Coordinates of N, CA and C in Angstrom, one line a residue:
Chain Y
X1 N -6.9 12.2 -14.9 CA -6.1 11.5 -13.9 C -6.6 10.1 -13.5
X2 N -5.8 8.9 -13.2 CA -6.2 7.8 -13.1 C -7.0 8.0 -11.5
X3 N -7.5 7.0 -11.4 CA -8.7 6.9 -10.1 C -8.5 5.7 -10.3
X4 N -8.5 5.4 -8.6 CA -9.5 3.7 -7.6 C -10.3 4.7 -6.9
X5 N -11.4 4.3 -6.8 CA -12.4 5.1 -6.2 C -12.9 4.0 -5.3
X6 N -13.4 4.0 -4.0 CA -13.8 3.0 -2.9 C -14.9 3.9 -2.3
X7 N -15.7 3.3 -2.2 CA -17.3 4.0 -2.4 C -17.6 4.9 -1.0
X8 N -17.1 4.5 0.0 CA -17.3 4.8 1.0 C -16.2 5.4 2.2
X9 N -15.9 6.7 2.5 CA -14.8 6.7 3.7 C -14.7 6.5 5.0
X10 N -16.1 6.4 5.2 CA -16.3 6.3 6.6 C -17.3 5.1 6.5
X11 N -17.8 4.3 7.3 CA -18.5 3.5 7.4 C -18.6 3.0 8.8
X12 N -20.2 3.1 9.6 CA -20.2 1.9 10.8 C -21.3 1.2 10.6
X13 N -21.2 -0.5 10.7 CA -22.1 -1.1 11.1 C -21.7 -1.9 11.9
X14 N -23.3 -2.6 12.2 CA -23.2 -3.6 13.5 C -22.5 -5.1 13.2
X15 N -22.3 -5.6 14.5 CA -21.5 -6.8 14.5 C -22.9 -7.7 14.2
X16 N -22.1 -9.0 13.2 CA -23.4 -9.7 12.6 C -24.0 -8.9 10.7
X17 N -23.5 -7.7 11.0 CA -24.2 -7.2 9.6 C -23.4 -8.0 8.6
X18 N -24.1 -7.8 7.3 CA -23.6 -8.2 6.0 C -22.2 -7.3 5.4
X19 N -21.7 -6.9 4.7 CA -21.0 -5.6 4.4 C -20.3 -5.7 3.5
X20 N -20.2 -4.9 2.3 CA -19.7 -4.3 1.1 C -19.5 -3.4 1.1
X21 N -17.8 -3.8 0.6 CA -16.8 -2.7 0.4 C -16.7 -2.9 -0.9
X22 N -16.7 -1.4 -1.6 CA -17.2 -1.8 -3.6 C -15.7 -0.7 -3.7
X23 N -15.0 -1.2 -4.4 CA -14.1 -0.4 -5.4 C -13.5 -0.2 -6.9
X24 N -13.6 0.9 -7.2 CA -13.8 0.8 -8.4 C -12.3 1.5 -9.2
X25 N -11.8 1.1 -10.5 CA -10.7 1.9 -10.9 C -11.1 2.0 -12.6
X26 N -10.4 2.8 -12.8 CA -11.0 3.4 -14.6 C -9.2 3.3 -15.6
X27 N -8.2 2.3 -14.6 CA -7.3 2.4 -15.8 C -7.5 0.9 -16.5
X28 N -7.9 0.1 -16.0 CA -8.4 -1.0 -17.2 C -7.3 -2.1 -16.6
X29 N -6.6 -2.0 -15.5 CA -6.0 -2.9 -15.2 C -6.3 -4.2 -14.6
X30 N -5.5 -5.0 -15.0 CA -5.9 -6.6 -14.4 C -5.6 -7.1 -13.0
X31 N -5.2 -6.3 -12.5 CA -4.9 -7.0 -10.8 C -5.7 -6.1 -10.0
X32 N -6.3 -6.5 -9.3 CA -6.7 -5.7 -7.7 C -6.6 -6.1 -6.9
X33 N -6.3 -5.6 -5.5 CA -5.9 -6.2 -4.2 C -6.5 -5.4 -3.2
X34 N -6.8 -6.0 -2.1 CA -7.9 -5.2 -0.8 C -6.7 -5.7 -0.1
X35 N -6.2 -4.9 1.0 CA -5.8 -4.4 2.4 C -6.1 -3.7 3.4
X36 N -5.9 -4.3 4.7 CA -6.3 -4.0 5.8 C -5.1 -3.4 6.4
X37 N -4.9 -2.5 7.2 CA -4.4 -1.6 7.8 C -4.3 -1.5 9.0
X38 N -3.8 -1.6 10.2 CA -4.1 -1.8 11.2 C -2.6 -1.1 12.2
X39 N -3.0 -0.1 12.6 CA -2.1 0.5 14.1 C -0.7 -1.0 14.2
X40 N 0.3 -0.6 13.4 CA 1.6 -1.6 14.6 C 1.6 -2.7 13.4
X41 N 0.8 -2.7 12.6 CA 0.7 -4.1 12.1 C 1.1 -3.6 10.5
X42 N 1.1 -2.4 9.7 CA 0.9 -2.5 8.6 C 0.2 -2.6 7.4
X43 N 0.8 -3.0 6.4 CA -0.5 -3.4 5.4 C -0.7 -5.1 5.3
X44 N -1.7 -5.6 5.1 CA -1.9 -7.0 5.3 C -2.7 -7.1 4.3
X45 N -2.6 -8.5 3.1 CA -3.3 -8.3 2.2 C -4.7 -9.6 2.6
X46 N -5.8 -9.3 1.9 CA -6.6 -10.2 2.1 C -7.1 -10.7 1.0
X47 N -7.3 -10.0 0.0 CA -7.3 -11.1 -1.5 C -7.0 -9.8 -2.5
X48 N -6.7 -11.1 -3.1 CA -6.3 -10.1 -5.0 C -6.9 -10.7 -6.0
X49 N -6.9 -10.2 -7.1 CA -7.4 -11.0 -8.6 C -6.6 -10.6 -9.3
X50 N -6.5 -11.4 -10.5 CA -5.3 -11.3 -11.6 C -6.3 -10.7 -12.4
X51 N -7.6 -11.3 -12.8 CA -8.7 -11.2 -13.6 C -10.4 -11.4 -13.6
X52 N -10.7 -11.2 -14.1 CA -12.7 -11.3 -13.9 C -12.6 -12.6 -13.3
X53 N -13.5 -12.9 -12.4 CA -13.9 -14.1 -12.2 C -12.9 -14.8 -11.2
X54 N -11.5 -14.2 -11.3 CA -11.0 -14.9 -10.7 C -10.2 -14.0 -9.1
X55 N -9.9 -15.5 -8.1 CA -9.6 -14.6 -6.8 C -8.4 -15.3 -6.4
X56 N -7.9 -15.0 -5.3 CA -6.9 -15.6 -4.7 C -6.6 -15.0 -3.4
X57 N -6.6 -15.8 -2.6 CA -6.7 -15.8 -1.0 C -5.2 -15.0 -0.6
X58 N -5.2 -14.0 0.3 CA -3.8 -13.0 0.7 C -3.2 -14.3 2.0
X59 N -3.1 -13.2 2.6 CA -2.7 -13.0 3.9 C -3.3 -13.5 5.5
X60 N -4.7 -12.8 4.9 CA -5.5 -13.0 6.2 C -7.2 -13.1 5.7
X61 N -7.2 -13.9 4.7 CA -8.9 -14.3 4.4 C -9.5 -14.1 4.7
X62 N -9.8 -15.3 6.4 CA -10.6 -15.5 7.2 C -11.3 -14.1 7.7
X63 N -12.4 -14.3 7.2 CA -13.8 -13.9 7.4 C -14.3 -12.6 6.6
X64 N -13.5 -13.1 5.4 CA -13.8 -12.1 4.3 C -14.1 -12.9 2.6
X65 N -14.5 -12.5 1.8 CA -15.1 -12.6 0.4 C -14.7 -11.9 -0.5
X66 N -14.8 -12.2 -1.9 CA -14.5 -11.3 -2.6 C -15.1 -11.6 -4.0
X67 N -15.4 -10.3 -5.3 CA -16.3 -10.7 -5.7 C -15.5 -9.7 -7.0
X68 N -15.5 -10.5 -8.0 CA -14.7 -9.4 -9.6 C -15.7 -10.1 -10.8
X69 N -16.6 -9.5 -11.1 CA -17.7 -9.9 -11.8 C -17.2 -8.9 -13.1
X70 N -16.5 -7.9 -13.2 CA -16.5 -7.1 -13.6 C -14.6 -6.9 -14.1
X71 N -13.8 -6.5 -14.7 CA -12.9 -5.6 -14.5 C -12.2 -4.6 -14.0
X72 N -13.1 -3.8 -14.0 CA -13.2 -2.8 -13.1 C -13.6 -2.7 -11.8
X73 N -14.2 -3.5 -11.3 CA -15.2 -3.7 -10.1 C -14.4 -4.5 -9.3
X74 N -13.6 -4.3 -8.1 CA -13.5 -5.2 -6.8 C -14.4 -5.2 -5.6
X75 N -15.3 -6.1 -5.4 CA -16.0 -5.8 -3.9 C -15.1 -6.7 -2.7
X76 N -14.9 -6.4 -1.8 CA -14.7 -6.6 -0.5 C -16.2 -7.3 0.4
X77 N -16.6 -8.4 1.0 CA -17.6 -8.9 1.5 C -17.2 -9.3 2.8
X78 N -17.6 -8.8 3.7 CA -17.5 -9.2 5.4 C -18.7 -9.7 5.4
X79 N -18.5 -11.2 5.8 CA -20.3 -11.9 5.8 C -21.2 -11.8 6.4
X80 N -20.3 -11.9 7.9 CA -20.6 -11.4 9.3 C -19.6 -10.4 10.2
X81 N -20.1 -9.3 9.8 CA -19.2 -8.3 10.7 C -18.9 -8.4 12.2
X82 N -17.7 -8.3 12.3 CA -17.2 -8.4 14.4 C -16.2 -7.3 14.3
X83 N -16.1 -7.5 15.7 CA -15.6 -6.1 15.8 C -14.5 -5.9 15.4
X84 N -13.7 -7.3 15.6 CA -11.7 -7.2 14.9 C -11.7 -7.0 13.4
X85 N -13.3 -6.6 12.7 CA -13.0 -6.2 11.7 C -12.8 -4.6 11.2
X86 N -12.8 -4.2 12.8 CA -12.7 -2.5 12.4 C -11.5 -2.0 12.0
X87 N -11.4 -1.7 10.8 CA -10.2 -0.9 10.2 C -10.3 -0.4 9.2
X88 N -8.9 0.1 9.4 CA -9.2 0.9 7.3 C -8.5 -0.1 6.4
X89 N -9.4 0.0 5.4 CA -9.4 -1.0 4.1 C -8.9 -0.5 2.9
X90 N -7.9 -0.9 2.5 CA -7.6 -0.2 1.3 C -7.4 -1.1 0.2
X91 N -8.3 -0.2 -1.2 CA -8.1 -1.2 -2.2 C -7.0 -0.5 -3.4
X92 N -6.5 -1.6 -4.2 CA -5.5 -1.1 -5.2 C -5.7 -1.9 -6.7
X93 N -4.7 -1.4 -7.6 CA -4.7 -1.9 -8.7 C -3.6 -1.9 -9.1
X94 N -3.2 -2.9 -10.4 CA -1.9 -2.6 -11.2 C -2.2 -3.1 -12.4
X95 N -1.5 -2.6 -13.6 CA -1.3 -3.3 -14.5 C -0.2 -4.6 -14.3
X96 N 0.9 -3.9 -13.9 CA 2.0 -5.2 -13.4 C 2.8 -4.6 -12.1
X97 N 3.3 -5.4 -11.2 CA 3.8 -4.6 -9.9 C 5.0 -3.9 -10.2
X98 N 5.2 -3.9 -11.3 CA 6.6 -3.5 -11.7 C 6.5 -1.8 -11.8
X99 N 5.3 -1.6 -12.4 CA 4.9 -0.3 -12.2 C 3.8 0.6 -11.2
X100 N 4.1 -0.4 -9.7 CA 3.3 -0.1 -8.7 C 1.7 0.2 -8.8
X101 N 1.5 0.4 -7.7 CA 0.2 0.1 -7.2 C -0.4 1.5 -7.6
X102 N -1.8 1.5 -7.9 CA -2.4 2.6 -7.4 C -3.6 2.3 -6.7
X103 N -3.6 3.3 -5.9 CA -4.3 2.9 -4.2 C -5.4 4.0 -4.1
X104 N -6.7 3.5 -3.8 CA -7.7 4.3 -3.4 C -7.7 4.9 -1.9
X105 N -8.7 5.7 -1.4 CA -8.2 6.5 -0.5 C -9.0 5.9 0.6
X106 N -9.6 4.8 0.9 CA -9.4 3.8 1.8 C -11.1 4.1 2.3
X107 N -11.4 3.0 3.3 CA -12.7 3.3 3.7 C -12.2 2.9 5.2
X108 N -12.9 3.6 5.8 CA -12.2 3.3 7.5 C -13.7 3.0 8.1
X109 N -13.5 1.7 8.8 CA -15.2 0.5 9.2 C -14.7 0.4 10.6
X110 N -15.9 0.6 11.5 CA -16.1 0.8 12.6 C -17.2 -0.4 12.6
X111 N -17.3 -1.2 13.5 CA -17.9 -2.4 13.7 C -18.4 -2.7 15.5
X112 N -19.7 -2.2 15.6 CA -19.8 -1.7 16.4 C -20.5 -3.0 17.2
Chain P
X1 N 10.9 -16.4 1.7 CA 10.5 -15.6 0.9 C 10.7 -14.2 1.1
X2 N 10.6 -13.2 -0.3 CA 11.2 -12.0 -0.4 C 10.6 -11.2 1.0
X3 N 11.3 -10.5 1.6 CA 10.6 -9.1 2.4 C 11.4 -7.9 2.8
X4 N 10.9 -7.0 3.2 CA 11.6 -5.8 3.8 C 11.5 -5.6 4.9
X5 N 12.5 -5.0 5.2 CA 12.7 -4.2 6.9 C 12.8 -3.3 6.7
X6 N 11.7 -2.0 7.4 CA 11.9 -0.5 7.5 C 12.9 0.4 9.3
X7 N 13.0 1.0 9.4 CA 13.1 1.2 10.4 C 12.1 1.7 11.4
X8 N 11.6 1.3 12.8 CA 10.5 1.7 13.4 C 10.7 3.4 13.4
X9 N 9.4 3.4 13.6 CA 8.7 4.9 13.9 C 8.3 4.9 15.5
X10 N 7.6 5.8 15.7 CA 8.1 7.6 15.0 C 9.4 8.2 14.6
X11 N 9.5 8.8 13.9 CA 10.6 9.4 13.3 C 10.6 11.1 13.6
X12 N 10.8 11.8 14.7 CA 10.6 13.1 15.2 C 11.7 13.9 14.7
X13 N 11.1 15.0 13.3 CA 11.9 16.2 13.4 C 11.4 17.3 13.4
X14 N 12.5 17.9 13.6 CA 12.6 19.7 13.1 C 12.4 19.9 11.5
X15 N 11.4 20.6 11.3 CA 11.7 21.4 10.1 C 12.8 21.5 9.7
X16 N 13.0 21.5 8.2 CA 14.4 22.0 7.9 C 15.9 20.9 8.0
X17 N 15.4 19.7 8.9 CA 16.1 18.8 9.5 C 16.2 17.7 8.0
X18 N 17.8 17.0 8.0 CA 17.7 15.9 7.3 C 16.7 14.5 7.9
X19 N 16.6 14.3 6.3 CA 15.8 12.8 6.7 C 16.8 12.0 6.5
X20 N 16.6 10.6 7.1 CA 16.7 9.5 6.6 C 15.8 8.6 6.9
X21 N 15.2 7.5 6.4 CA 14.4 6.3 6.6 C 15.1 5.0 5.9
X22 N 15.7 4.3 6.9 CA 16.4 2.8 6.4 C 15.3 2.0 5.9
X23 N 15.7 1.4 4.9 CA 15.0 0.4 4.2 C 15.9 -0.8 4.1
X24 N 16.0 -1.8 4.2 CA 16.8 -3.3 3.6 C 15.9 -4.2 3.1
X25 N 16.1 -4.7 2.4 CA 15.1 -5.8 1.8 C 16.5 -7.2 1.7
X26 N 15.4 -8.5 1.5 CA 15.9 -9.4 1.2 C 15.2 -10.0 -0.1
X27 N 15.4 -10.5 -1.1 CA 15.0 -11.0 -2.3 C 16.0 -11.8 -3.0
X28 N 15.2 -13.1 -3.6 CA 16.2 -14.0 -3.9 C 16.8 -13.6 -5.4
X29 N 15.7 -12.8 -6.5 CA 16.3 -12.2 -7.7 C 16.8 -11.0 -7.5
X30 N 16.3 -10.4 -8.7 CA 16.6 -8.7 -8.9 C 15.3 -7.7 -9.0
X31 N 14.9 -7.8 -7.7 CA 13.6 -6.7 -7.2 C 14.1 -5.4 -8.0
X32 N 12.7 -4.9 -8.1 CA 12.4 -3.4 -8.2 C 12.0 -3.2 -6.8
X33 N 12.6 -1.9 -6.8 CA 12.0 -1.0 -5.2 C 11.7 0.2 -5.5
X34 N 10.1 0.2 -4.3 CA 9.7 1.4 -4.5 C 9.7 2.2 -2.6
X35 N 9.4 3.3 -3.0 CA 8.8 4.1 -1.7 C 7.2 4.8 -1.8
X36 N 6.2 4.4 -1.1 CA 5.2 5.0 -0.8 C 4.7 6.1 -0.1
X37 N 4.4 6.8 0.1 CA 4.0 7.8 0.9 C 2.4 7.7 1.5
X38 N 1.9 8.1 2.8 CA 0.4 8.0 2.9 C 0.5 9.1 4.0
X39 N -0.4 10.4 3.3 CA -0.6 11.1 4.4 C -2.0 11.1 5.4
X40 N -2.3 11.6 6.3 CA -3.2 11.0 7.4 C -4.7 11.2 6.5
X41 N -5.1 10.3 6.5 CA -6.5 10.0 6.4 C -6.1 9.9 5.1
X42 N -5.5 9.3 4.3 CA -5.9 8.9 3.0 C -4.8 7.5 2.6
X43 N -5.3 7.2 1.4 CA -4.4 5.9 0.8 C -3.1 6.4 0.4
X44 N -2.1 4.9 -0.1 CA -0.8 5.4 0.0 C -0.8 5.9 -1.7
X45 N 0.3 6.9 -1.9 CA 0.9 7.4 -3.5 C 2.2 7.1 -3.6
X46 N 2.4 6.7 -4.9 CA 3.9 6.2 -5.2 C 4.9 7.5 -5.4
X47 N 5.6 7.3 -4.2 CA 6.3 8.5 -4.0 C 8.0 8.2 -5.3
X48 N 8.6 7.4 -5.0 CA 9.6 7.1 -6.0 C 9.9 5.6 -6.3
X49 N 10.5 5.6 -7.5 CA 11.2 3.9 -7.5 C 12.5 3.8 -8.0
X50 N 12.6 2.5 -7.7 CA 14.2 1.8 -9.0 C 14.1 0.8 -9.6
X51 N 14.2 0.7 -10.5 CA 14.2 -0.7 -11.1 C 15.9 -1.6 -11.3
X52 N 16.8 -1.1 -10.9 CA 18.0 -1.6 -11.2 C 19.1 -1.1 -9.9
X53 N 19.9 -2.1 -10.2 CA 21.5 -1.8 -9.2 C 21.7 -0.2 -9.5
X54 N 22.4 0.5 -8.4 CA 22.4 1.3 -8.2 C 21.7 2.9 -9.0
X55 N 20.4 2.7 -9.5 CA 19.6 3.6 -9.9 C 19.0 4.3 -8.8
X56 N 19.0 5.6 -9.2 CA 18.4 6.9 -7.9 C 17.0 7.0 -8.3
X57 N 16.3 6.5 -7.5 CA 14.5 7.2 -7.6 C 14.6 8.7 -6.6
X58 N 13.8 9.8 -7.7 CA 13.7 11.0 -7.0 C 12.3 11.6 -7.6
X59 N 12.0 12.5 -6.7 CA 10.9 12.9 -6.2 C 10.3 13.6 -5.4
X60 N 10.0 15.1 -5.7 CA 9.5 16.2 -4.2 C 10.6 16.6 -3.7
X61 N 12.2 16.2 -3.6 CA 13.1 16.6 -3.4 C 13.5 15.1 -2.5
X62 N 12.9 14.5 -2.3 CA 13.1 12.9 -2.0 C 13.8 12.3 -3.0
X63 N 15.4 11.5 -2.1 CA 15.8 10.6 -2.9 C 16.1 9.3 -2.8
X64 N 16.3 8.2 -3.0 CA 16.6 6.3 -2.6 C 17.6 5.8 -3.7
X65 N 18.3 5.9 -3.6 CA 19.5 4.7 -4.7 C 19.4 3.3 -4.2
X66 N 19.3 2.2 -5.1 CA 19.3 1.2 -5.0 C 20.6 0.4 -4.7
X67 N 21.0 0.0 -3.6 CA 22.1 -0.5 -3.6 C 22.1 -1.7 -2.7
X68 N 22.5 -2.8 -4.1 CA 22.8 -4.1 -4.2 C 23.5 -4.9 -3.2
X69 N 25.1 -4.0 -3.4 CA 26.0 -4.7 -2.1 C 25.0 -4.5 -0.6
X70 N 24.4 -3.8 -0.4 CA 24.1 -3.4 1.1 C 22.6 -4.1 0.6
X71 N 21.7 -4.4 -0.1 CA 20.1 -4.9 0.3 C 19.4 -4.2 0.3
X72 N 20.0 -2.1 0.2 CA 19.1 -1.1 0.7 C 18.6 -0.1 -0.3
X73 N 17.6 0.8 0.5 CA 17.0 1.5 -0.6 C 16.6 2.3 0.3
X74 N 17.5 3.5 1.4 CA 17.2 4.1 2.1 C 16.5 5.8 1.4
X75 N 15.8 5.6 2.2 CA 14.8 7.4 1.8 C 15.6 8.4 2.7
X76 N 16.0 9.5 1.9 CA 16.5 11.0 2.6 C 16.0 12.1 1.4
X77 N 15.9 13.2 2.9 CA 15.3 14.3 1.9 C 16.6 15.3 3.0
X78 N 16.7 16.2 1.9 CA 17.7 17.3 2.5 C 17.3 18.5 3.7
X79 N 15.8 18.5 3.4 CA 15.1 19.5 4.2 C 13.9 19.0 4.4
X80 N 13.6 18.7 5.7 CA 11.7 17.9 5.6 C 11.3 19.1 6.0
X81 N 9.7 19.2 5.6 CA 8.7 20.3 6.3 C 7.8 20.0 7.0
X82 N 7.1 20.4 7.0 CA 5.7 19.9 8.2 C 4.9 19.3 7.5
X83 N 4.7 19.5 6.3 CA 3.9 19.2 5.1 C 4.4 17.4 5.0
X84 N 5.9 17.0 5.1 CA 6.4 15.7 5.0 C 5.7 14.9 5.8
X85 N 5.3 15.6 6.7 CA 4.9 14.2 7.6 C 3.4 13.3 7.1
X86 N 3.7 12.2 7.4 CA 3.3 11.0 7.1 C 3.8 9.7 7.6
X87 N 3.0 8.5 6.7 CA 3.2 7.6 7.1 C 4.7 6.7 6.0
X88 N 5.6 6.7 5.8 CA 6.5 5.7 4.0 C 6.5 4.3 4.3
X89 N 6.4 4.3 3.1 CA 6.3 2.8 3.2 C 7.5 2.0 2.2
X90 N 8.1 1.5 2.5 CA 9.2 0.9 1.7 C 8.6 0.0 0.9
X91 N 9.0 -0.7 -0.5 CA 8.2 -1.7 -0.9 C 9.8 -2.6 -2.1
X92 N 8.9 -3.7 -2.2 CA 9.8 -4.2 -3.2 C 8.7 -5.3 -4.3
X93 N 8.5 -5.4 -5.6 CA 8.8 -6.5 -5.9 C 9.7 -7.7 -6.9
X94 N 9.7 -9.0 -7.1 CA 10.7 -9.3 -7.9 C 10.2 -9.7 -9.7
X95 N 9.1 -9.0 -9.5 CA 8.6 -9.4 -11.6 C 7.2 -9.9 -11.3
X96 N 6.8 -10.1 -10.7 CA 5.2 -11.0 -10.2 C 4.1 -9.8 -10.2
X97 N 3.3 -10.1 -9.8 CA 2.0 -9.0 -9.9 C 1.9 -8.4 -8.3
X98 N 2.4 -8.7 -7.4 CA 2.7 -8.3 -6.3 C 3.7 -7.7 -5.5
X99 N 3.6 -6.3 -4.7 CA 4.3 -5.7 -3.8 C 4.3 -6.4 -2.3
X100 N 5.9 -6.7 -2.3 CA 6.0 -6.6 -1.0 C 6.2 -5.4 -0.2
X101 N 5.2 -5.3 1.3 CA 5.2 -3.9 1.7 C 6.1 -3.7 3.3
X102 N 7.1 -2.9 3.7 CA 7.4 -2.4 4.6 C 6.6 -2.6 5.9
X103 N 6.5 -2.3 7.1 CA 5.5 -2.3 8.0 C 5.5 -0.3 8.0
X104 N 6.1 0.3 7.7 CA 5.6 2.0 7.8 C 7.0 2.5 8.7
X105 N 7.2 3.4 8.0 CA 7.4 4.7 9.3 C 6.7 5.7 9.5
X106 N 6.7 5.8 10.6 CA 5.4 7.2 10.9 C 6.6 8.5 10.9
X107 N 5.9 9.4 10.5 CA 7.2 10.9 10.2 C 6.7 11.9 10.8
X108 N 6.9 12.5 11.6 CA 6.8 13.4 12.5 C 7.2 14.6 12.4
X109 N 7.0 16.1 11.8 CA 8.1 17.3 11.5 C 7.2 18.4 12.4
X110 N 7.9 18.8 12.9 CA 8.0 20.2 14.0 C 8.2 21.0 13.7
X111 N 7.1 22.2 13.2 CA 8.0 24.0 13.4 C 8.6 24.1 14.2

């Protein structure tokens, strides 16, 4: 069965910390995308990649990173954690949107 | 630019009760539309799609036809369970490597 696997489902750290959100998928596809989730608000995207090396800014950037060193590999980087960063994060993949997303089962960050 | 409108939530039923969930989208070409599903505490799964004018996505007993003249791609199921409830997410996109997403309905089912 295909997998996005996102390393972590729970997570808290402190405001100021560093933080990596690592996700990982095994169908070989070229797009990944991180979303943030939020009570009222939906899904909001914060960056995608088409391919290794490469990124592109969503929705709502500001105060986040991103890191595709790999194919398989999307990390998520909060440089400086605050607290409006507490939510669940969800990462995805596609080969092409035409044949939708597949979505890992999210990591939910408490920012304390 | 392209987007959808879902209908707000909560969406409170009875067991056994019809669904419906409005979807309308706006898009300047010929979107594909999908529906998501996300039950509590986890990410969303592709519940059904369409890729064409009036094509029926089905699924779990869930169904959405795509229809053109109206912009819509409403979700009904004939009988929801308790088990239905969740969060759907309507989606669309037009050929690009990206989904446009719904803001959610929350789904609510009552023994």
């Amino acid at each position: 069965d295909v997998k996005v696997t996102q390393s972590s489902r729970y997570l808290v750290k402190r405001t100021g910390e560093k933080v990596f959100l690592e996700c990982v998928q095994d169908m070989d596809h070229e797009n990944m995308f991180w979303y943030r989730q939020d009570p009222g608000l939906g899904l909001r995207l914060i960056y995608f990649s088409y391919d290794v090396k490469m990124k592109e800014k969503g929705d709502i950037p500001e105060g986040y990173s991103v890191s595709r060193e790999k194919k398989e590999r999307f990390s998520l980087i909060l440089e400086s954690a605050s607290t409006n960063q507490t939510s669940m994060y969800l990462c995805a993949s596609s080969f092409q949107a035409l044949y939708g997303y597949t979505f890992g089962s999210g990591t939910r960050l408490t920012v304390v | 630019g392209d987007s959808v409108t879902q209908m707000e939530g909560p969406v409170t039923l009875s067991e056994e009760a019809f669904l419906t969930i409005n979807c309308t989208y706006t898009a300047t070409g010929y979107p594909s539309l999908f529906w998501y599903v996300q039950y509590p505490g986890e990410g969303l799964q592709l519940l059904l799609k369409a890729t064409k004018a009036d094509d029926k996505g089905s699924n779990k007993g869930f169904e959405a036809t795509y229809r053109k003249e109206t912009t819509s791609f409403h979700l009904e199921k004939g009988s929801v369970q308790v088990s239905d409830s969740a969060v759907y997410f309507c989606a669309l996109t037009d050929g690009g490597n990206k989904l446009v997403f719904g803001a959610g309905t929350i789904l609510r089912v009552k023994s």
